[in-house]
Tab-separated table of C-alpha atoms in Angstrom:
chain	number	residue	atom	x	y	z
A	1	UNK	CA	0.000	0.000	0.000
A	2	UNK	CA	1.435	3.370	-1.008
A	3	UNK	CA	1.311	6.122	1.563
A	4	UNK	CA	3.361	8.788	-0.191
A	5	UNK	CA	3.218	12.268	1.298
A	6	UNK	CA	3.421	14.442	-1.816
A	7	UNK	CA	4.127	17.544	0.316
A	8	UNK	CA	7.622	16.176	1.066
A	9	UNK	CA	10.507	16.389	-1.365
A	10	UNK	CA	11.837	13.130	-2.852
A	11	UNK	CA	15.377	12.311	-1.696
A	12	UNK	CA	17.290	10.035	-4.077
A	13	UNK	CA	19.555	7.420	-2.530
A	14	UNK	CA	22.662	5.857	-4.071
A	15	UNK	CA	22.102	2.162	-4.714
A	16	UNK	CA	24.621	-0.491	-5.808
A	17	UNK	CA	23.417	-3.689	-7.484
A	18	UNK	CA	25.283	-6.975	-7.042
A	19	UNK	CA	24.374	-10.030	-9.087
A	20	UNK	CA	25.606	-13.344	-7.709
A	21	UNK	CA	25.873	-16.027	-10.388
A	22	UNK	CA	28.133	-18.798	-11.670
A	23	UNK	CA	26.349	-18.876	-15.021
A	24	UNK	CA	25.420	-15.319	-16.019
A	25	UNK	CA	27.353	-12.273	-17.121
A	26	UNK	CA	26.319	-8.613	-17.073
A	27	UNK	CA	25.165	-8.913	-20.693
A	28	UNK	CA	22.477	-11.489	-19.802
A	29	UNK	CA	21.715	-10.415	-16.240
A	30	UNK	CA	17.953	-9.886	-16.512
A	31	UNK	CA	17.402	-9.618	-12.748
A	32	UNK	CA	20.138	-7.010	-12.378
A	33	UNK	CA	18.687	-5.142	-15.359
A	34	UNK	CA	15.244	-5.239	-13.724
A	35	UNK	CA	16.600	-3.726	-10.510
A	36	UNK	CA	18.560	-1.031	-12.372
A	37	UNK	CA	15.458	-0.039	-14.373
A	38	UNK	CA	13.348	0.229	-11.239
A	39	UNK	CA	16.013	2.070	-9.235
A	40	UNK	CA	16.573	4.668	-11.930
A	41	UNK	CA	12.876	4.825	-12.816
A	42	UNK	CA	12.087	5.746	-9.208
A	43	UNK	CA	14.606	8.607	-9.347
A	44	UNK	CA	17.408	6.981	-7.340
A	45	UNK	CA	21.059	6.904	-8.373
A	46	UNK	CA	22.756	3.719	-9.570
A	47	UNK	CA	25.999	3.963	-7.596
A	48	UNK	CA	27.631	0.839	-9.026
A	49	UNK	CA	26.879	-2.547	-10.518
A	50	UNK	CA	28.913	-5.737	-10.269
A	51	UNK	CA	28.605	-9.449	-10.865
A	52	UNK	CA	30.443	-11.994	-8.704
A	53	UNK	CA	30.481	-15.780	-8.588
A	54	UNK	CA	28.741	-17.748	-5.855
A	55	UNK	CA	31.722	-17.542	-3.494
A	56	UNK	CA	31.002	-16.453	0.078
A	57	UNK	CA	34.277	-14.560	0.557
A	58	UNK	CA	33.978	-12.733	-2.788
A	59	UNK	CA	30.385	-11.694	-2.065
A	60	UNK	CA	31.238	-10.475	1.450
A	61	UNK	CA	34.305	-8.600	0.151
A	62	UNK	CA	32.206	-6.708	-2.423
A	63	UNK	CA	29.556	-5.909	0.183
A	64	UNK	CA	32.218	-4.598	2.573
A	65	UNK	CA	33.763	-2.465	-0.175
A	66	UNK	CA	30.419	-0.788	-0.792
A	67	UNK	CA	29.692	-0.425	2.931
A	68	UNK	CA	32.985	1.479	3.233
A	69	UNK	CA	32.204	3.696	0.228
A	70	UNK	CA	30.736	7.128	0.953
A	71	UNK	CA	29.058	6.883	-2.469
A	72	UNK	CA	26.753	3.952	-1.586
A	73	UNK	CA	23.716	4.148	0.711
A	74	UNK	CA	22.050	0.843	-0.214
A	75	UNK	CA	23.195	-2.453	-1.719
A	76	UNK	CA	20.743	-4.833	-3.368
A	77	UNK	CA	22.035	-8.232	-4.373
A	78	UNK	CA	20.207	-10.763	-6.518
A	79	UNK	CA	20.937	-14.472	-6.678
A	80	UNK	CA	22.345	-17.141	-4.413
A	81	UNK	CA	19.584	-17.067	-1.792
A	82	UNK	CA	18.251	-20.572	-2.393
A	83	UNK	CA	18.890	-23.873	-0.659
A	84	UNK	CA	21.494	-25.517	-2.901
A	85	UNK	CA	25.113	-25.985	-1.926
A	86	UNK	CA	26.312	-23.072	-4.082
A	87	UNK	CA	23.753	-20.627	-2.590
A	88	UNK	CA	25.872	-18.666	-0.097
A	89	UNK	CA	24.681	-15.080	-0.557
A	90	UNK	CA	22.670	-15.032	2.666
A	91	UNK	CA	25.650	-16.307	4.656
A	92	UNK	CA	27.900	-13.680	3.038
A	93	UNK	CA	25.412	-10.922	3.866
A	94	UNK	CA	25.212	-12.089	7.477
A	95	UNK	CA	29.023	-12.044	7.657
A	96	UNK	CA	28.784	-8.298	6.969
A	97	UNK	CA	25.627	-7.245	8.857
A	98	UNK	CA	25.856	-5.354	12.118
A	99	UNK	CA	22.083	-5.665	12.490
A	100	UNK	CA	19.656	-7.838	10.583
A	101	UNK	CA	16.301	-6.445	9.454
A	102	UNK	CA	14.359	-9.586	10.380
A	103	UNK	CA	11.005	-8.356	9.128
A	104	UNK	CA	12.340	-7.815	5.594
A	105	UNK	CA	12.490	-11.571	4.979
A	106	UNK	CA	9.101	-12.032	6.598
A	107	UNK	CA	7.430	-9.355	4.489
A	108	UNK	CA	9.125	-10.700	1.366
A	109	UNK	CA	7.724	-14.155	2.165
A	110	UNK	CA	4.224	-12.705	2.544
A	111	UNK	CA	4.540	-10.928	-0.814
A	112	UNK	CA	5.881	-14.133	-2.410
A	113	UNK	CA	3.091	-16.273	-0.954
A	114	UNK	CA	0.590	-14.095	-2.791
A	115	UNK	CA	2.459	-14.698	-6.072
A	116	UNK	CA	3.898	-18.239	-5.907
A	117	UNK	CA	2.124	-19.905	-3.003
A	118	UNK	CA	4.010	-22.281	-0.764
A	119	UNK	CA	7.082	-22.198	-3.016
A	120	UNK	CA	7.874	-19.012	-1.087
A	121	UNK	CA	9.317	-21.183	1.699
A	122	UNK	CA	12.387	-21.766	-0.476
A	123	UNK	CA	13.398	-18.105	-0.449
A	124	UNK	CA	15.907	-16.837	2.055
A	125	UNK	CA	15.651	-13.137	1.194
A	126	UNK	CA	17.271	-11.054	3.911
A	127	UNK	CA	18.097	-7.485	4.825
A	128	UNK	CA	20.477	-5.814	7.212
A	129	UNK	CA	22.560	-2.786	8.062
A	130	UNK	CA	26.333	-2.324	8.249
A	131	UNK	CA	28.357	0.863	8.468
A	132	UNK	CA	25.268	2.982	7.913
A	133	UNK	CA	24.487	1.135	4.657
A	134	UNK	CA	21.386	-0.950	4.003
A	135	UNK	CA	21.966	-4.364	2.427
A	136	UNK	CA	19.277	-6.555	0.862
A	137	UNK	CA	19.683	-10.047	-0.616
A	138	UNK	CA	16.995	-11.019	-3.128
A	139	UNK	CA	16.460	-14.243	-5.061
A	140	UNK	CA	17.829	-14.379	-8.590
A	141	UNK	CA	14.540	-14.486	-10.466
A	142	UNK	CA	13.293	-11.368	-12.202
A	143	UNK	CA	9.870	-11.957	-10.637
A	144	UNK	CA	11.338	-11.946	-7.135
A	145	UNK	CA	13.295	-8.759	-7.881
A	146	UNK	CA	10.157	-7.076	-9.211
A	147	UNK	CA	8.145	-8.186	-6.182
A	148	UNK	CA	10.761	-7.031	-3.658
A	149	UNK	CA	11.133	-3.646	-5.338
A	150	UNK	CA	7.486	-3.030	-6.237
A	151	UNK	CA	5.992	-4.203	-2.945
A	152	UNK	CA	8.658	-3.286	-0.353
A	153	UNK	CA	11.794	-1.409	-1.372
A	154	UNK	CA	10.278	1.308	-3.548
A	155	UNK	CA	8.316	2.456	-0.500
A	156	UNK	CA	10.913	1.949	2.201
A	157	UNK	CA	13.526	3.752	0.098
A	158	UNK	CA	11.209	6.717	-0.504
A	159	UNK	CA	11.598	9.449	2.098
A	160	UNK	CA	7.984	10.502	1.509
A	161	UNK	CA	6.514	7.128	2.535
A	162	UNK	CA	4.515	7.270	5.771
A	163	UNK	CA	4.366	6.469	8.571
A	164	UNK	CA	8.090	5.607	8.370
A	165	UNK	CA	10.790	4.510	5.946
A	166	UNK	CA	14.457	3.537	5.804
A	167	UNK	CA	15.601	6.866	4.358
A	168	UNK	CA	14.401	9.012	7.246
A	169	UNK	CA	16.474	7.019	9.748
A	170	UNK	CA	19.643	6.868	7.617
A	171	UNK	CA	21.316	9.715	9.540
A	172	UNK	CA	20.808	7.758	12.772
A	173	UNK	CA	22.144	4.374	11.669
A	174	UNK	CA	25.548	5.104	13.152
A	175	UNK	CA	24.560	7.326	16.064
A	176	UNK	CA	26.128	4.843	18.491
A	177	UNK	CA	29.552	5.807	17.140
A	178	UNK	CA	29.004	9.421	18.169
A	179	UNK	CA	28.298	8.586	21.811
A	180	UNK	CA	30.885	9.503	24.408
């Protein structure tokens, strides 16, 4: 449900897209393309885009690089969230998180249930925060990327969304580091 307060000014955020795949390249990365189109279509800034293989250390290293970058506010990864042996994106994300956004996975499951029924139990979509940067791991299907963006992220990454959103609390994500 959209609750956009049109009296507020839109604040674009800088979003990096990471595709995790052993079989795709940027040229045939439909899920990454879907996210880029939606990010830019919403008025946000594509900060960077990469593709890495399903290797836990490589995924975590790229996430950490973006967390350290002052040019990235949000990272959205696609792929590697399933149950097979090569699916290690969730573990890599959790290696980086300072705090997990538990309800993100729950809400994603609810959205997925409405689209694909009980097959939603196979998704391990997750979200978290590290170094003042939001990180979200989405399944590799274009449908899952559309659902996550259209039903959750487009609203939570819009400063005008009420009653609350991720953007309005961005300045406070690292307030604990300012305490004396």
